[in-house]
Amino acid sequence: VRDVMTRKVITAKPGDDIKRVATVLLQRGINHLPIVDEKGKLVGIVTSWDLAKALAFKKRTLREIMTQKVVTVQEDEAIDVLAQKMARHNISGVPVIDVENRVVGIVTAEDLSKKLVGRVK
Ligand code: SAM
């Protein structure tokens, strides 16, 4: 996983305003936003799918729309294991955590396909 992960990961806090976060996602061109507590520990994840939920159900904070049971990987796990998790759970982004549940990176399907293209060239 450490060979394909993005280390500079943008995160947000559970109480953050949804409109501000949606703007960040658009400006940065990203779709997966890990939600962390004040110690940087993972407490949830939000994607554009959840932002649609916010619009539909008139929610204002990430706490109300985030997915709390997050599928994660650790840096030393094999890419095969990561790919299986993504396929099994039908997700395209997986936060990378350390042994204390702190977010140290993220891997998206986009990251993976770019790396694979780099390999077959
Ligand atoms: N295929 C899309 C994707 O990859 O995100 C849709 C998956 S599912 C319908 C959308 C939900 O998956 C959202 O509520 C989002 O919070 C959740 N989700 C995304 N990444 C996740 C992850 N790593 N662990 C758990 N849930 C996740």
CSV table of C-alpha atoms and ligand atoms in Angstrom, one decimal:
chain,number,residue,atom,x,y,z
A,1,VAL,CA,0.0,0.0,0.0
A,2,ARG,CA,2.8,2.5,0.8
A,3,ASP,CA,3.9,2.3,-2.9
A,4,VAL,CA,0.6,3.6,-4.2
A,5,MET,CA,-0.9,5.7,-1.4
A,6,THR,CA,-1.1,9.5,-1.4
A,7,ARG,CA,0.4,10.9,1.8
A,8,LYS,CA,-0.9,14.4,1.6
A,9,VAL,CA,-4.5,13.6,2.5
A,10,ILE,CA,-7.1,16.3,3.0
A,11,THR,CA,-9.3,15.7,6.1
A,12,ALA,CA,-12.2,17.4,7.9
A,13,LYS,CA,-13.7,17.4,11.3
A,14,PRO,CA,-17.2,16.0,12.2
A,15,GLY,CA,-18.6,19.4,13.0
A,16,ASP,CA,-17.5,21.1,9.8
A,17,ASP,CA,-20.0,22.9,7.6
A,18,ILE,CA,-21.1,20.8,4.6
A,19,LYS,CA,-21.1,23.7,2.1
A,20,ARG,CA,-17.5,24.7,3.0
A,21,VAL,CA,-16.4,21.0,2.6
A,22,ALA,CA,-18.2,20.6,-0.7
A,23,THR,CA,-16.2,23.7,-2.0
A,24,VAL,CA,-12.9,22.1,-0.8
A,25,LEU,CA,-13.7,18.9,-2.7
A,26,LEU,CA,-14.5,20.8,-5.9
A,27,GLN,CA,-11.5,23.0,-5.7
A,28,ARG,CA,-9.1,20.1,-5.0
A,29,GLY,CA,-10.8,17.7,-7.4
A,30,ILE,CA,-11.2,15.0,-4.9
A,31,ASN,CA,-14.0,12.7,-3.9
A,32,HIS,CA,-13.0,11.0,-0.6
A,33,LEU,CA,-12.7,13.0,2.6
A,34,PRO,CA,-11.6,11.1,5.8
A,35,ILE,CA,-13.2,12.7,8.9
A,36,VAL,CA,-10.8,12.9,11.9
A,37,ASP,CA,-11.1,13.9,15.5
A,38,GLU,CA,-8.9,16.5,17.2
A,39,LYS,CA,-6.1,13.8,17.6
A,40,GLY,CA,-6.2,13.0,13.9
A,41,LYS,CA,-7.9,9.7,14.5
A,42,LEU,CA,-10.3,8.4,11.9
A,43,VAL,CA,-14.0,8.7,12.8
A,44,GLY,CA,-15.7,8.6,9.4
A,45,ILE,CA,-15.6,9.2,5.7
A,46,VAL,CA,-17.6,11.5,3.3
A,47,THR,CA,-17.9,11.4,-0.5
A,48,SER,CA,-19.9,13.3,-3.0
A,49,TRP,CA,-22.6,10.6,-2.6
A,50,ASP,CA,-23.0,11.7,1.0
A,51,LEU,CA,-23.1,15.3,-0.1
A,52,ALA,CA,-26.1,14.4,-2.3
A,53,LYS,CA,-27.7,12.9,0.8
A,54,ALA,CA,-27.1,16.2,2.7
A,55,LEU,CA,-28.9,18.1,-0.1
A,56,ALA,CA,-31.8,15.6,-0.1
A,57,PHE,CA,-32.3,15.5,3.6
A,58,LYS,CA,-31.3,19.1,4.4
A,59,LYS,CA,-28.3,18.2,6.7
A,60,ARG,CA,-25.7,20.8,7.8
A,61,THR,CA,-22.8,19.0,9.4
A,62,LEU,CA,-20.6,16.2,8.3
A,63,ARG,CA,-21.4,14.3,11.5
A,64,GLU,CA,-25.0,13.8,10.2
A,65,ILE,CA,-24.0,12.4,6.8
A,66,MET,CA,-20.6,10.7,7.2
A,67,THR,CA,-20.2,6.9,7.0
A,68,GLN,CA,-18.9,5.8,10.4
A,69,LYS,CA,-17.8,2.2,9.7
A,70,VAL,CA,-14.8,2.9,7.5
A,71,VAL,CA,-13.0,0.3,5.4
A,72,THR,CA,-9.3,1.0,5.9
A,73,VAL,CA,-5.8,-0.4,5.2
A,74,GLN,CA,-2.4,-0.1,6.8
A,75,GLU,CA,0.8,0.9,4.9
A,76,ASP,CA,2.3,-2.5,5.0
A,77,GLU,CA,-0.7,-4.4,3.6
A,78,ALA,CA,-0.5,-5.9,0.0
A,79,ILE,CA,-2.1,-4.1,-2.9
A,80,ASP,CA,-4.1,-7.3,-3.6
A,81,VAL,CA,-5.7,-7.1,-0.2
A,82,LEU,CA,-6.6,-3.4,-0.8
A,83,ALA,CA,-8.1,-4.2,-4.2
A,84,GLN,CA,-10.2,-7.0,-2.7
A,85,LYS,CA,-11.5,-4.7,0.0
A,86,MET,CA,-12.4,-2.1,-2.6
A,87,ALA,CA,-14.2,-4.7,-4.8
A,88,ARG,CA,-16.0,-6.4,-1.9
A,89,HIS,CA,-17.3,-3.2,-0.4
A,90,ASN,CA,-17.9,-1.4,-3.7
A,91,ILE,CA,-15.9,1.6,-2.8
A,92,SER,CA,-13.3,3.6,-4.6
A,93,GLY,CA,-11.3,5.2,-1.8
A,94,VAL,CA,-9.6,3.7,1.3
A,95,PRO,CA,-7.9,5.7,4.1
A,96,VAL,CA,-4.5,4.4,5.2
A,97,ILE,CA,-4.2,4.3,9.0
A,98,ASP,CA,-1.4,3.6,11.5
A,99,VAL,CA,-1.7,1.3,14.5
A,100,GLU,CA,-3.4,4.1,16.5
A,101,ASN,CA,-6.1,4.7,13.9
A,102,ARG,CA,-4.5,8.0,12.7
A,103,VAL,CA,-4.9,8.8,9.0
A,104,VAL,CA,-1.5,8.7,7.3
A,105,GLY,CA,-2.7,8.6,3.7
A,106,ILE,CA,-5.4,7.5,1.2
A,107,VAL,CA,-5.6,5.3,-1.8
A,108,THR,CA,-8.2,5.8,-4.5
A,109,ALA,CA,-9.1,3.7,-7.6
A,110,GLU,CA,-7.6,6.6,-9.6
A,111,ASP,CA,-4.3,6.3,-7.8
A,112,LEU,CA,-4.3,2.6,-8.4
A,113,SER,CA,-5.0,2.8,-12.2
A,114,LYS,CA,-2.4,5.5,-12.6
A,115,LYS,CA,0.2,3.3,-10.9
A,116,LEU,CA,-0.7,0.3,-13.0
A,117,VAL,CA,-0.5,2.2,-16.2
A,118,GLY,CA,3.0,3.3,-15.1
A,119,ARG,CA,4.0,-0.3,-14.6
A,120,VAL,CA,2.8,-1.7,-18.0
A,121,LYS,CA,4.4,1.0,-20.1
B,1,SAM,N1,-18.7,3.3,-5.8
B,1,SAM,C1,-18.9,4.5,-5.0
B,1,SAM,C2,-17.6,4.7,-4.2
B,1,SAM,O1,-16.6,4.1,-4.5
B,1,SAM,O2,-17.5,5.6,-3.3
B,1,SAM,C3,-20.1,4.3,-4.2
B,1,SAM,C4,-20.0,3.5,-2.9
B,1,SAM,S1,-21.3,3.6,-1.8
B,1,SAM,C5,-22.8,3.6,-2.7
B,1,SAM,C6,-21.1,5.3,-1.3
B,1,SAM,C7,-20.9,5.2,0.2
B,1,SAM,O3,-19.7,4.6,0.5
B,1,SAM,C8,-20.9,6.6,0.8
B,1,SAM,O4,-21.8,6.7,1.8
B,1,SAM,C9,-19.5,6.7,1.4
B,1,SAM,O5,-19.4,7.4,2.6
B,1,SAM,C10,-19.1,5.2,1.5
B,1,SAM,N2,-17.7,5.0,1.5
B,1,SAM,C11,-16.8,5.5,0.7
B,1,SAM,N3,-15.5,5.0,1.0
B,1,SAM,C12,-15.7,4.2,2.1
B,1,SAM,C13,-14.8,3.5,2.9
B,1,SAM,N4,-13.5,3.5,2.6
B,1,SAM,N5,-15.3,2.8,3.9
B,1,SAM,C14,-16.6,2.8,4.2
B,1,SAM,N6,-17.5,3.5,3.5
B,1,SAM,C15,-17.0,4.2,2.4
